[in-house]
Structures are given as structure tokens and as C-alpha cells.
Short mmCIF file of C-alpha atoms in Angstrom, two decimals:
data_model
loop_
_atom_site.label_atom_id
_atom_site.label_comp_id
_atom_site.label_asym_id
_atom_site.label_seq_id
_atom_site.Cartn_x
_atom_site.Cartn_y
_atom_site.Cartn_z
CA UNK A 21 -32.08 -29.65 -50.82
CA UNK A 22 -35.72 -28.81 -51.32
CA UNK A 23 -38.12 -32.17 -51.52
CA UNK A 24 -39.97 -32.71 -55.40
CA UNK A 25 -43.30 -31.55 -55.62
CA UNK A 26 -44.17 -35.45 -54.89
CA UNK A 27 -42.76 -35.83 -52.01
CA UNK A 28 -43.59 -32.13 -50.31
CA UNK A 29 -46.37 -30.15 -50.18
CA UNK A 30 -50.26 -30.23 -49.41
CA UNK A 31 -51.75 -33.24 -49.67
CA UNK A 32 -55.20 -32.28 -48.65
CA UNK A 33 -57.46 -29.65 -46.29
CA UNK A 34 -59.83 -30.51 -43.86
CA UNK A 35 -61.25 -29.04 -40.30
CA UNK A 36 -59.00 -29.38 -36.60
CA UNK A 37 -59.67 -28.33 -33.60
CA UNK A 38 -57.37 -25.73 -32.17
CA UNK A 39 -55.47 -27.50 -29.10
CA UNK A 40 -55.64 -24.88 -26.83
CA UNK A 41 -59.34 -23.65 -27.24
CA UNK A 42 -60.84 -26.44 -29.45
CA UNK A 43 -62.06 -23.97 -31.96
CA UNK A 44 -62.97 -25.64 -34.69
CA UNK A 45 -59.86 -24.29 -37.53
CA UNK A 46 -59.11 -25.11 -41.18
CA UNK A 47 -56.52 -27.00 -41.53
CA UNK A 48 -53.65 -28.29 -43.75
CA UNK A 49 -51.98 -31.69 -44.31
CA UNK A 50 -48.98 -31.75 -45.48
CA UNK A 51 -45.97 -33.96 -46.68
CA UNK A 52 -42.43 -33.12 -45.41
CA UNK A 53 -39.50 -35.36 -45.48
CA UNK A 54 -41.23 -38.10 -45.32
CA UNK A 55 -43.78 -37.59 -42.74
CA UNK A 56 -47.43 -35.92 -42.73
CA UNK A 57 -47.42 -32.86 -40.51
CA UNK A 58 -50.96 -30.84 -39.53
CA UNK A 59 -50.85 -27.47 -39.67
CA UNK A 60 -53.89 -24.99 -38.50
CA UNK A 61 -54.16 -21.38 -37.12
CA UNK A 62 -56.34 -19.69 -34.16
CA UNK A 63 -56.89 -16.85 -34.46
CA UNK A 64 -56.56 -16.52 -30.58
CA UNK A 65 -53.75 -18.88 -30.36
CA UNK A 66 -51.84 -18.41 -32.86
CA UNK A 67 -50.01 -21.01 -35.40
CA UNK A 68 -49.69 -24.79 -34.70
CA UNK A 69 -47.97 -27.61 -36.58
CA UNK A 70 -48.07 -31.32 -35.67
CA UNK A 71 -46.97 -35.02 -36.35
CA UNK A 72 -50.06 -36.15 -38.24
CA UNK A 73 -48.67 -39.73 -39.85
CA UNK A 74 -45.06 -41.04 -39.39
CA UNK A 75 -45.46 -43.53 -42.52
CA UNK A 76 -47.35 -41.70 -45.39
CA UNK A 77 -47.02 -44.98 -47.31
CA UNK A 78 -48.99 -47.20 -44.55
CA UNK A 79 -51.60 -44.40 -44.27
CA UNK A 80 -52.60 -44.07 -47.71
CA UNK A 81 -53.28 -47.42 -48.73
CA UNK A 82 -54.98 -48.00 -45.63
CA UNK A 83 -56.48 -45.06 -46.67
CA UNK A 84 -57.67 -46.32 -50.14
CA UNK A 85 -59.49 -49.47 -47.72
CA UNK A 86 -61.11 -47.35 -45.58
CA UNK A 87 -64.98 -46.10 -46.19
CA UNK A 88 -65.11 -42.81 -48.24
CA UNK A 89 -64.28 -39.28 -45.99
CA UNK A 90 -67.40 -37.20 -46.04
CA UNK A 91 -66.30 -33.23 -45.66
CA UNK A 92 -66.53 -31.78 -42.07
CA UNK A 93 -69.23 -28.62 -41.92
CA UNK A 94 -68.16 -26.70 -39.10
CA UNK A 95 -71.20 -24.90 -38.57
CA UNK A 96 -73.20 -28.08 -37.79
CA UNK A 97 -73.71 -28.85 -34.08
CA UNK A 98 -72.27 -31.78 -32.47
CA UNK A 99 -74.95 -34.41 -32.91
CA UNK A 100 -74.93 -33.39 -36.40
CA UNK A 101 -72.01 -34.87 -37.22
CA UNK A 102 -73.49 -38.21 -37.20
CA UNK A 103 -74.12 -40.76 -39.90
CA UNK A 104 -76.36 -42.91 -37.65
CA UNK A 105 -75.59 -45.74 -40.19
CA UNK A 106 -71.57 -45.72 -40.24
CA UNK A 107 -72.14 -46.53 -36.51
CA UNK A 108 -72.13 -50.02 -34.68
CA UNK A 109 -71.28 -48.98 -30.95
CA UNK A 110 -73.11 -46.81 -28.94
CA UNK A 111 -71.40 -45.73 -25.81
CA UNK A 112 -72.55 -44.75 -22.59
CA UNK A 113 -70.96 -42.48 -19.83
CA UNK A 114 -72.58 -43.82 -16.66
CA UNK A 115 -70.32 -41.68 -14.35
CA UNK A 116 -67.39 -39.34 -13.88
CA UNK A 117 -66.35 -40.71 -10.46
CA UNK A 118 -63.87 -43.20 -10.43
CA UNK A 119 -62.34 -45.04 -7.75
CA UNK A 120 -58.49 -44.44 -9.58
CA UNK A 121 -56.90 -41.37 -10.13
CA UNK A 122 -54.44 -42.49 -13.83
CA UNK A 123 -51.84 -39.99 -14.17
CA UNK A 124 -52.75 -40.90 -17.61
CA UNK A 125 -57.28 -40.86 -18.65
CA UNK A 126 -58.87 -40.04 -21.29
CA UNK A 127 -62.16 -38.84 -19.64
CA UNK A 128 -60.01 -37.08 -16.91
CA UNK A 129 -62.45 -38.82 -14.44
CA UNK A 130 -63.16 -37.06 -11.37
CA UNK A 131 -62.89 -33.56 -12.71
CA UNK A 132 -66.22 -32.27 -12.76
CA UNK A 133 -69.15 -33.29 -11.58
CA UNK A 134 -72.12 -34.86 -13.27
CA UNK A 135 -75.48 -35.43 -13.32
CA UNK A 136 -75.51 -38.91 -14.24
CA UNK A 137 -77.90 -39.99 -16.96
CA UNK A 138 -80.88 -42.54 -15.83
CA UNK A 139 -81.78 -45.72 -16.35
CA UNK A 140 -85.20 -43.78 -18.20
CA UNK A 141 -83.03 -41.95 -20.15
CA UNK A 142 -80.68 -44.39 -21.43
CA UNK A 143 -83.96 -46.36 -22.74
CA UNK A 144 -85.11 -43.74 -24.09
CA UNK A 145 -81.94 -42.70 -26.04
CA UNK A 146 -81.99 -45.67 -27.68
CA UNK A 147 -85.90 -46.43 -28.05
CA UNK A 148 -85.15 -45.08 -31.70
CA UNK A 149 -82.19 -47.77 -32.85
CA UNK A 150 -82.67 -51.16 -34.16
CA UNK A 151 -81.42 -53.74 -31.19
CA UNK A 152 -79.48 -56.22 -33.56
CA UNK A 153 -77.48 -53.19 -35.01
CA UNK A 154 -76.14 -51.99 -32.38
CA UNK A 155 -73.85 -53.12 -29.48
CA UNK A 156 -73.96 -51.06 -25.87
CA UNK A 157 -70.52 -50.17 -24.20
CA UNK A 158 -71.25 -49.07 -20.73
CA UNK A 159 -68.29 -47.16 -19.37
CA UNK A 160 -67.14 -43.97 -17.14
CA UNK A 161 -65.47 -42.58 -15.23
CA UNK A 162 -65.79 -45.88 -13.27
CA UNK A 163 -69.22 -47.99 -14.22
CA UNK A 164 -68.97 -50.27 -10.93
CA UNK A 165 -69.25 -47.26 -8.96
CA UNK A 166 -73.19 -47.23 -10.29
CA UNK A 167 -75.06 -49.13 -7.63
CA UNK A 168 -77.58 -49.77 -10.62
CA UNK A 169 -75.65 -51.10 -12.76
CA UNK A 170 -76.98 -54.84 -12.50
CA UNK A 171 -80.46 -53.14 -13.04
CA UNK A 172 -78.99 -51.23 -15.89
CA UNK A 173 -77.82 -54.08 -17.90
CA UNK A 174 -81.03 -55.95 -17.15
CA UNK A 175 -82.81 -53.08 -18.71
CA UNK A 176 -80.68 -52.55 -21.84
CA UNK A 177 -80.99 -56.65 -22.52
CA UNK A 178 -84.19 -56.65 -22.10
CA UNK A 179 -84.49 -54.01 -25.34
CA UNK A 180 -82.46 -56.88 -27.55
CA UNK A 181 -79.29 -54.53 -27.54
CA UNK A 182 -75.69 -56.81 -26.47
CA UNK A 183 -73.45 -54.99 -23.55
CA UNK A 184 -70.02 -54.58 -23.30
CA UNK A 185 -68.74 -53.28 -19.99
CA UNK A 186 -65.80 -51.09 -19.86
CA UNK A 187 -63.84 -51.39 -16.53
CA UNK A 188 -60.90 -51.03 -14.62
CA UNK A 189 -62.37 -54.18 -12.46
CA UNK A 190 -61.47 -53.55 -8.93
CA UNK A 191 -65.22 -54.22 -7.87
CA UNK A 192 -64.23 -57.53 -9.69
CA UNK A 193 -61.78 -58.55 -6.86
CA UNK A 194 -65.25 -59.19 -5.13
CA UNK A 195 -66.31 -62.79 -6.83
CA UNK A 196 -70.51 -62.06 -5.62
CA UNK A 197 -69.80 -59.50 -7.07
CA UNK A 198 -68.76 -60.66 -10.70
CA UNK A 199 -71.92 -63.32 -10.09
CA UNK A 200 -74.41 -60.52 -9.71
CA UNK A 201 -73.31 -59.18 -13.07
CA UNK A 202 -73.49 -62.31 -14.96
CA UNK A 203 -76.93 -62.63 -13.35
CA UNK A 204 -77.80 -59.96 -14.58
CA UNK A 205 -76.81 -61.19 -18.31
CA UNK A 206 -73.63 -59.37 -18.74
CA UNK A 207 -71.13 -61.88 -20.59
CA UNK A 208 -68.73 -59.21 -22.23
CA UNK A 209 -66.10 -57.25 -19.98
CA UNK A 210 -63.70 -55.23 -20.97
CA UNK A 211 -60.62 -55.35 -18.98
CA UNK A 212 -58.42 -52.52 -18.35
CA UNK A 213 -55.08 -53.90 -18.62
CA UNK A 214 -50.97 -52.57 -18.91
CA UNK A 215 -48.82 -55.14 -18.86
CA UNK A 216 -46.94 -57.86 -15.61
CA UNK A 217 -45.01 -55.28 -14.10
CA UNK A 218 -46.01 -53.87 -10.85
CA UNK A 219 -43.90 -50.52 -11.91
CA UNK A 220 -45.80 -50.36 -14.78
CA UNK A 221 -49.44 -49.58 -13.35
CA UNK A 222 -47.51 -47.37 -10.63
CA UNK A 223 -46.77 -45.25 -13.85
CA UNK A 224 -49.83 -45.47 -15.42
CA UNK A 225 -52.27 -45.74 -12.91
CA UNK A 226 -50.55 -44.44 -9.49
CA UNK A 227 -50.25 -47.95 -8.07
CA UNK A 228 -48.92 -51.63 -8.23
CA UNK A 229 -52.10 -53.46 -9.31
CA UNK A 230 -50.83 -56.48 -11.21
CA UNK A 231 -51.63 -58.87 -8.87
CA UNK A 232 -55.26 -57.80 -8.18
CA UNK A 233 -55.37 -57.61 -12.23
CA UNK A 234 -54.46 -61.27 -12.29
CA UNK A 235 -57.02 -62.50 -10.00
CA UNK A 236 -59.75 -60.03 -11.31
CA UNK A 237 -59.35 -61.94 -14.69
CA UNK A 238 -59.51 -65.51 -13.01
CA UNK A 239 -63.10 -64.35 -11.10
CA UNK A 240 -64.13 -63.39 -14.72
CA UNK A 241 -63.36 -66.46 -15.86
CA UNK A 242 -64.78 -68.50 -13.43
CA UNK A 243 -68.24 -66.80 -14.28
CA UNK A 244 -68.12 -67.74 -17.86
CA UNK A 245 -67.42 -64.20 -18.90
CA UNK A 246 -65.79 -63.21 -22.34
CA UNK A 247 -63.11 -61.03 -21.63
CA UNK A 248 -61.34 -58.43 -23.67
CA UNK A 249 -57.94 -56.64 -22.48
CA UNK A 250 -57.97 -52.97 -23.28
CA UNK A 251 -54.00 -52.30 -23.58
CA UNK A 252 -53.16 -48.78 -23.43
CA UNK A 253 -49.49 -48.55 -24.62
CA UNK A 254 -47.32 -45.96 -23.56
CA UNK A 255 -43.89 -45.85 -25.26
CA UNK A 256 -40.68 -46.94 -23.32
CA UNK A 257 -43.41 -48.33 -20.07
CA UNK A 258 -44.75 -50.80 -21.30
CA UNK A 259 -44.56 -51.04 -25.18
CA UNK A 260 -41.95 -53.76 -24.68
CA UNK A 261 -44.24 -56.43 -23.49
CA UNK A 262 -46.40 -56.47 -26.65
CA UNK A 263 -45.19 -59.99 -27.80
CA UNK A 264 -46.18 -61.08 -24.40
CA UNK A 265 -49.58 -59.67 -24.20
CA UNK A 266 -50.52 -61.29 -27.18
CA UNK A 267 -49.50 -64.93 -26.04
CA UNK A 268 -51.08 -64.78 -22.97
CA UNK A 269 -54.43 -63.88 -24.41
CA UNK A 270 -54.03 -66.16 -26.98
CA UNK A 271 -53.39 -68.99 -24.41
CA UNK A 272 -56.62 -68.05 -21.96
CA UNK A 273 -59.32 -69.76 -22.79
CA UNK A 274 -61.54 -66.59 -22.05
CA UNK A 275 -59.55 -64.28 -23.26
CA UNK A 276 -60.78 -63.30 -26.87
CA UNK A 277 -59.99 -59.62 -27.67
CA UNK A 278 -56.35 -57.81 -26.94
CA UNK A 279 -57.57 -54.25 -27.72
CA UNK A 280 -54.31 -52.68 -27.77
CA UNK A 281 -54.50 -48.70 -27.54
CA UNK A 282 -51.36 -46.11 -28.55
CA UNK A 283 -51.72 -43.37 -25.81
CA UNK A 284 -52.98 -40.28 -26.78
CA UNK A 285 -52.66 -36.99 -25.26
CA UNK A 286 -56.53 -36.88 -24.45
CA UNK A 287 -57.96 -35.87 -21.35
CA UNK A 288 -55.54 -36.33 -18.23
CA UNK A 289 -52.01 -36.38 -19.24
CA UNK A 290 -49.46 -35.94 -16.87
CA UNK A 291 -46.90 -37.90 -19.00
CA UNK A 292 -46.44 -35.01 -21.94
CA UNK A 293 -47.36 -38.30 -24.29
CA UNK A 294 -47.66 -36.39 -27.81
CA UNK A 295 -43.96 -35.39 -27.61
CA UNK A 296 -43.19 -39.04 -28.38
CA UNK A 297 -46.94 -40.63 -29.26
CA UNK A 298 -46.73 -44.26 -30.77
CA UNK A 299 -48.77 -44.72 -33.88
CA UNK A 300 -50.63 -48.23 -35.03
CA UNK A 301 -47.53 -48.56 -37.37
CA UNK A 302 -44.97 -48.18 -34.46
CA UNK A 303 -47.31 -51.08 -32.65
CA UNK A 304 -47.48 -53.27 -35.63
CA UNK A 305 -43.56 -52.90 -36.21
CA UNK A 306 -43.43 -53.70 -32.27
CA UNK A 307 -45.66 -57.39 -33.13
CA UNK A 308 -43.33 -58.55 -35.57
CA UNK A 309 -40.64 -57.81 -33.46
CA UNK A 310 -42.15 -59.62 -30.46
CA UNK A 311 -43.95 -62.29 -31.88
CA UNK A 312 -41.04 -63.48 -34.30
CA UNK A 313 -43.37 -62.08 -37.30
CA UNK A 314 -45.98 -64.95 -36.39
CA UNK A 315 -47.78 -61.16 -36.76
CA UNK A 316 -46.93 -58.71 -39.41
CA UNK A 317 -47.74 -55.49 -41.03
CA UNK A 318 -49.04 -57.67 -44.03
CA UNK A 319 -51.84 -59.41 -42.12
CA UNK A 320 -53.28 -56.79 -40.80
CA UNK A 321 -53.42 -54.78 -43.96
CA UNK A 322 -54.30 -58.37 -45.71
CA UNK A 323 -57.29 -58.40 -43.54
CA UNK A 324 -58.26 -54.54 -43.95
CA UNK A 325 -58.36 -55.63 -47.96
CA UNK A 326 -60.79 -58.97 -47.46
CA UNK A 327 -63.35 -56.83 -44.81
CA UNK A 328 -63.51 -53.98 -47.61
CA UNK A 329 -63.96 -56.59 -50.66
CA UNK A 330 -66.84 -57.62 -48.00
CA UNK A 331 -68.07 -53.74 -47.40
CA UNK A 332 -68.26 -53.58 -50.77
CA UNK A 333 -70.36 -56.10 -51.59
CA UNK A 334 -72.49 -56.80 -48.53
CA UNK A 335 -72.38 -52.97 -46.88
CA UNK A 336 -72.34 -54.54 -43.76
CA UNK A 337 -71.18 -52.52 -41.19
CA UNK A 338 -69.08 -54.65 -39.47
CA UNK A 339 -66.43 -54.52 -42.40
CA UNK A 340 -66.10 -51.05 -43.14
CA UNK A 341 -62.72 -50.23 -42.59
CA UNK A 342 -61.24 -47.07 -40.47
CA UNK A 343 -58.02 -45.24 -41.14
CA UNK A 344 -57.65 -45.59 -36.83
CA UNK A 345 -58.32 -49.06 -36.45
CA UNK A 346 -56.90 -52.42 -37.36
CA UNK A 347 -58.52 -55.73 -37.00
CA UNK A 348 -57.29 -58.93 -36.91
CA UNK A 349 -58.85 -62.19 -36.08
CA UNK A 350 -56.25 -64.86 -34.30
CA UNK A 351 -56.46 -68.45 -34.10
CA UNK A 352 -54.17 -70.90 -31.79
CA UNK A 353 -52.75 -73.75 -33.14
CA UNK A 354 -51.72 -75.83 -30.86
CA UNK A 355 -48.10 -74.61 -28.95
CA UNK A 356 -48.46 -71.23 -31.40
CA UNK A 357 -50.75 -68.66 -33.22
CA UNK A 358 -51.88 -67.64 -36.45
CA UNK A 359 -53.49 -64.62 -38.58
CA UNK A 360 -56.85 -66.30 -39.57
CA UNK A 361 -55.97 -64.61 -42.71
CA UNK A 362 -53.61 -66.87 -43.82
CA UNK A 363 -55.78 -69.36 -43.64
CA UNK A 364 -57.44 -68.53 -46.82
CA UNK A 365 -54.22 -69.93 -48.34
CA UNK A 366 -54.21 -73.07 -50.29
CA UNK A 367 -50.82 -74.29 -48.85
CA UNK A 368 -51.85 -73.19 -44.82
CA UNK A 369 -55.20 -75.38 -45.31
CA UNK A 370 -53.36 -78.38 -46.67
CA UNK A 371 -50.49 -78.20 -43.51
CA UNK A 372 -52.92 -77.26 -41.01
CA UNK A 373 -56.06 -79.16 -42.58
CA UNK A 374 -57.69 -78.66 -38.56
CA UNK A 375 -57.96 -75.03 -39.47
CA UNK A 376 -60.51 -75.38 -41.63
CA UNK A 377 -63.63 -76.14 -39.09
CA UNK A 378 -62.31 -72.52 -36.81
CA UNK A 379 -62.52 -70.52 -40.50
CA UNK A 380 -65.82 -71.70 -41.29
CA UNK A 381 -67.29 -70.49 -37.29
CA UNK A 382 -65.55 -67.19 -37.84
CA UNK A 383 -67.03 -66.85 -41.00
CA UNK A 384 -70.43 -68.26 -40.08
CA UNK A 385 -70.92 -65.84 -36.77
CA UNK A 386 -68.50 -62.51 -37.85
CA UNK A 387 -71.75 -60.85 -38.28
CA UNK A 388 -72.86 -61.26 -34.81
CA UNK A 389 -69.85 -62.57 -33.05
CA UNK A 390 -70.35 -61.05 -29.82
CA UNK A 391 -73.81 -62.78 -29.08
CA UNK A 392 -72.37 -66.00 -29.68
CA UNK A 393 -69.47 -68.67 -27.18
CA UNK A 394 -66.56 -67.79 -28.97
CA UNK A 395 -64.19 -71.27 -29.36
CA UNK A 396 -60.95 -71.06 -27.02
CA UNK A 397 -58.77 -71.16 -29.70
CA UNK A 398 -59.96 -67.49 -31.66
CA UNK A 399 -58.45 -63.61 -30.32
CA UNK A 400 -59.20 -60.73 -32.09
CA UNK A 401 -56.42 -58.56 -31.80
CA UNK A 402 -57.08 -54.66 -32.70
CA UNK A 403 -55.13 -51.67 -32.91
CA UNK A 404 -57.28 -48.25 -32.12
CA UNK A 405 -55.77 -45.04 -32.14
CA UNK A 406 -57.82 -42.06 -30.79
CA UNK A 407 -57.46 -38.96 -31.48
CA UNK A 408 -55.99 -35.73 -29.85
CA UNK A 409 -57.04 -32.32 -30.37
CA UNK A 410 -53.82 -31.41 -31.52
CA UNK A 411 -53.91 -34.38 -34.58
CA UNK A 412 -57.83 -34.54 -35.16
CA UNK A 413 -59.02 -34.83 -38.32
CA UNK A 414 -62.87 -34.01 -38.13
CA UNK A 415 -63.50 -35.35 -41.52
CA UNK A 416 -62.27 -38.66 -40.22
CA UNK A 417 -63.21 -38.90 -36.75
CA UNK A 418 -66.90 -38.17 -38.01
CA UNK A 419 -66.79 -41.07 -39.42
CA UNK A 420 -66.41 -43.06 -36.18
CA UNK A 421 -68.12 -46.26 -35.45
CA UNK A 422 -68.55 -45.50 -32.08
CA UNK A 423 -71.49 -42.85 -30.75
CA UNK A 424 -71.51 -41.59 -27.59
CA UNK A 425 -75.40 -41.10 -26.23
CA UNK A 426 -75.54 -37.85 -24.59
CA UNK A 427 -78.48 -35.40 -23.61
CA UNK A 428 -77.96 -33.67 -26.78
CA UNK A 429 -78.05 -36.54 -28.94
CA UNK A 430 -75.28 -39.02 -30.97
CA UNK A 431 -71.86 -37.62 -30.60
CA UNK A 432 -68.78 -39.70 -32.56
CA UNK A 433 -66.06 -40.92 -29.64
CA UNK A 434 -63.21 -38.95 -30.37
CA UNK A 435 -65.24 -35.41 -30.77
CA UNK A 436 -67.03 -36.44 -27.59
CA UNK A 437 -63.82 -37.16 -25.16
CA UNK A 438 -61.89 -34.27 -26.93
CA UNK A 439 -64.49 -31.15 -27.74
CA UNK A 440 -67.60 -31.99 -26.25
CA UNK A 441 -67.20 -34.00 -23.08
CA UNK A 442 -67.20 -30.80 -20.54
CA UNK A 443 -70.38 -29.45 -22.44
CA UNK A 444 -72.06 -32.74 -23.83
CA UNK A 445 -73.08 -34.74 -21.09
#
């Protein structure tokens, strides 16, 4: 039986890039029993049709949140597709050697080499952007494979900018190591981090590492570093431990960020992971079911609709809301967890009146919350999902809060690791 006109049928056109060559292709959304398919053309390589959304519903009032879609112009060159001011991270590729080889990567580190960008060059890059803006993620390939890194972060501090680093930690093992780094004024580090299975990093990154992980996180700790888990969730390896991430981060003390990361088919991918992709919905379905529904779909999308009431009025960047990611700030109460959301509700306040003193810090430092000591009892738990370049939207992923810093100027994250990483360096 054919679908009403409501249910089936365009629902808007934008610009893709073609999976196979990355030509940049008109494309179609569409709605078909229930789901939003992408469809495009190459002209070299033919027709291609794709899961866009599997929950039309949960996209388009997240949608309706989210910061107004400026139109794609596929003539413009990459750094053109830039909106300097819809940014708040700038990213920086430091290397393409990594001392892993992931049968699963988005950079697909260590295949190509690279003329690594300098320490002069990095300064200079960002000579031209206001320090308490922006945020610096340093990342690779492998960072700790940069002898120069301590140097690095010196320098970038130095400027006024805060650093994240992005790492899979092994260096970390090495506790001088750790101490150099903090020396050096690096308090952020983001952890990768897939779950307390040994068979789980053998499928995701070639070898049992869980017990290194573990004490990698402990030398962190012991240097007074914030730490944030970067989760990347691959369905049926290690989607199922979800509930558990969350309540061991939320009972570290210096653990205050689960970054949790739906595998996309970007870069290496020896897993085929687009045949059976998990979207933010799938993960937020997954939290409810893990954590009892001490998480659910409502909180997050609660918490999209406070930030944007906040975009709205403030326009600070911090609260401008993304149809790829999902905040949603965390506080422990005693033996169990919260949404800080719900504790803008009369009733919550009056049975939990201890509450009120962790509301009023988030709300007091959200606009600089990562130059600040975090209490022990506040996670931020996010859901990011990038894009491939058989799903990309360019409309949206222009829109990115993330810039990479390249040679050839600002480039958003997903067009970088996707089109432009090979060319773009």
C-alpha cells in the first residue's frame, strides 16, 4: 500500500559527497516507511541510497533545537565553509603515526605520510582567534608520539587558549611521563576507551588492552588530571556495556566526561560498520535500558530545549545545539545518579535539597567549565555522531563546532576526516 503524501516523499535537498569519489553531489532526503533515506547520483558512480535517520520523529524536533542550517555552496573551497563564530574547538592533527594499528580509525593513521605542522605554525594559525573563545584539542594519528609535545602545550597556554589532549594513552603507562605533561600545564585528557573486556579492544583495536587502560587512568588520576572517556560504540562488541560505562565514570572522582561515540564508517573500517551503524537514538534507547531509565530520551532532549532557550537569549556559543550531538550534564547523589536537568524541578529540589549548591556551580562556571576543578560528583555525558561520506549532510556538518587548523586554513571535523584529510593537511 503506497505511504500518504505525509509520511513519504522529499522532505528536503541539500549537498553529499559521493562515497566512492567524494564528489561533492546534490542530494535528496527522503521519508519512506518510516525512516529518512539519502539519495544522490555520480555521475561516475552511479546511483546511491542510504539510511539517513532511523527515527524521523527524534530528528526533527531535535531539529527544531538545533541552530538554523545555512545552504551548502559547492563551489566554495574547503576553508570556506567556515562560520568562524559557530565554532568553539579548534583541532589539531599533530601526526599520522600512531603506535596502534585499530581495525577500526577514523584518521586511518599510518596511511600516508605527513609533514607534520610546527610548533611556529600552530601559533601562528591561531595568532588570529580570541584565546577565551576557543578550546585546543591536540590529537593524531597518535599525539604522544610528538617528542614536543610538552613544549607544544607550553606554547599554546602560554597564548591563553585551554588544551584538551586526545589519546589512546599508552605513553601514559609511563607515570614521568604523565608528570611531564601536567608540568607542562596540561589538565584535560581525553581517554580512548571501549569497554572491560579484553575481547573487546582485540576487536577494536587488535589487542587486549584493558588492563593497561585501567592503570593508564589511575596515573592520570594521580596527577590531578581531568579525564574524559572517548567511547566509540560498535554494535553487538561492546554496545552492551553502556549502563556500565556510565556508573563507573560517574563513581571516579576524575572522571568527568563519558564521550560516547556511534561508529561510523570513516576512515579505516575493516568491520563493514554502516551495514548495521548505531545512531544517538539507538544509544539513548541503550541508557534507559542499562541504567534502569535513571537516563532517558527525555533528559537529553529536556536539556537540548533549556541550552537553546539559553542560545537564544545569550548567543553564547556553548549552547547552540547540533542535530549530531547530545549533551547532558550528570550529577551523583550519593549510591546513584541524576540528569542535572531534573533538578530544575520543584519536587527534585525539595527531596534532594543537597542538590541545590552542585546546580548553582554548574550554572555559575558552564561558560568556562573546562578552566575550572570540576566537583567529584558532576559527568557530562555526550552523544556525538560523525559523519560518513555515504550519510553527510554538508549543510549540517558545516555547521560543526569543531575546526580543524590545517595549512589551508579552518576546515569543519567531519569534512576534514572524510573529504579533505588526504589533501588538507
Amino acid at each position: 500500500m503506497k505511504a500518504s503524501p505525509a509520511q513519504d516523499g522529499v522532505v528536503r535537498r541539500t549537498h553529499s559527497p559521493c562515497p566512492t569519489c567524494a564528489r561533492i553531489l546534490e542530494a535528496e532526503i527522503i521519508r519512506r516507511e518510516g525512516r529518512l533515506y539519502m539519495r544522490k547520483t555520480c555521475p561516475e558512480h552511479g546511483p546511491c541510497e542510504v539510511l539517513f535517520k532511523k527515527d524521523p520523529g527524534f530528528y526533527e524536533e531535535v531539529s527544531r533545537l538545533a541552530h538554523a542550517v545555512e545552504p551548502f555552496q559547492p563551489e566554495a573551497p574547503a576553508s570556506c565553509h567556515v562560520a568562524l563564530e559557530h565554532a568553539r574547538i579548534i583541532s589539531i592533527d599533530l601526526t599520522e603515526r600512531c603506535n596502534l594499528e585499530c581495525p577500526v580509525c577514523f584518521t586511518d593513521a599510518n596511511s600516508r605520510s605527513m609533514d607534520e605542522i610546527s610548533k611556529e605554525e600552530i601559533l601562528a594559525g591561531l595568532a588570529t582567534l580570541p584565546s577565551n573563545r576557543y578550546e585546543v584539542t591536540l590529537l593524531g594519528g597518535e599525539p604522544t608520539l610528538r617528542e614536543d609535545l610538552p613544549e607544544l602545550i607550553r606554547a599554546i597556554l602560554g597564548k591563553g587558549f585551554s588544551i584538551k589532549l586526545i589519546t589512546n594513552g599508552l605513553r601514559m603507562e609511563d607515570p614521568g611521563y604523565v608528570r611531564d605533561l601536567r608540568a607542562a600545564g596540561l589538565r584535560w585528557v581525553i581517554l580512548q576507551f571501549d569497554g572491560f573486556s579484553g575481547e573487546i579492544y582485540r576487536k577494536l583495536r587488535g589487542q587486549d588492552l584493558l588492563a593497561r587502560k585501567f592503570r593508564i587512568i589511575e596515573n592520570l588520576a594521580r596527577a590531578d588530571m581531568h579525564i574524559c572517556l572517548a567511547i566509540m560504540l560498535v554494535h553487538g562488541v561492546n554496545d552492551h556495556q553502556i549502563g556500565e560505562m556510565i556508573r563507573f565514570g560517574t563513581d571516579h572522582a576524575r572522571i568527568h566526561h563519558l564521550a560516547f561515540l556511534p561508529a561510523s564508517s570513516l576512515g579505516r573500517d575493516r568491520l563493514d560498520l554502516f551495514v548495521d551503524h548505531l545512531a544517538p537514538e539507538d544509544v539513548i534507547r541503550l541508557m534507559e535500558e542499562q541504567t534502569d531509565r535513571r537516563i532517558r530520551r527525555e533528559d537529553f532532549l529536556a536539556t537540548m530545549r533549556w541550552m537553546s532557550r539559553i542560545h537564544r537569549v545569550t548567543g553564547h556559543i556553548d549552547f547552540r545545539q547540533r542535530v549530531c550531538f547530545f549533551p547532558l550534564p550528570v550529577l551523583r547523589h550519593g549510591r546513584t545518579f541524576a540528569p542535572a536537568v531534573r533538578l530544575l524541578r520543584p519536587t527534585y529540589l525539595l527531596r534532594h535539597p543537597s542538590a541545590v549548591s552542585r546546580l548553582a556551580f554548574v550554572a555559575r562556571h558552564f561558560f568556562h567549565i573546562d578552566r575550572v576543578d570540576l566537583p567529584a560528583e558532576l559527568t557530562f555525558v555526550t552523544i556525538e555522531k560523525l559523519y560518513s561520506l555515504a550519510n553527510m549532510d554538508l549543510s549540517d556538518a558545516k555547521q560543526c563546532n569543531t575546526l580543524y587548523l590545517t595549512r589551508q586554513g579552518f576546515v569543519p571535523s567531519c569534512m576534514y576526516n572524510s573529504i579533505y584529510r588526504k589533501t588538507c593537511s
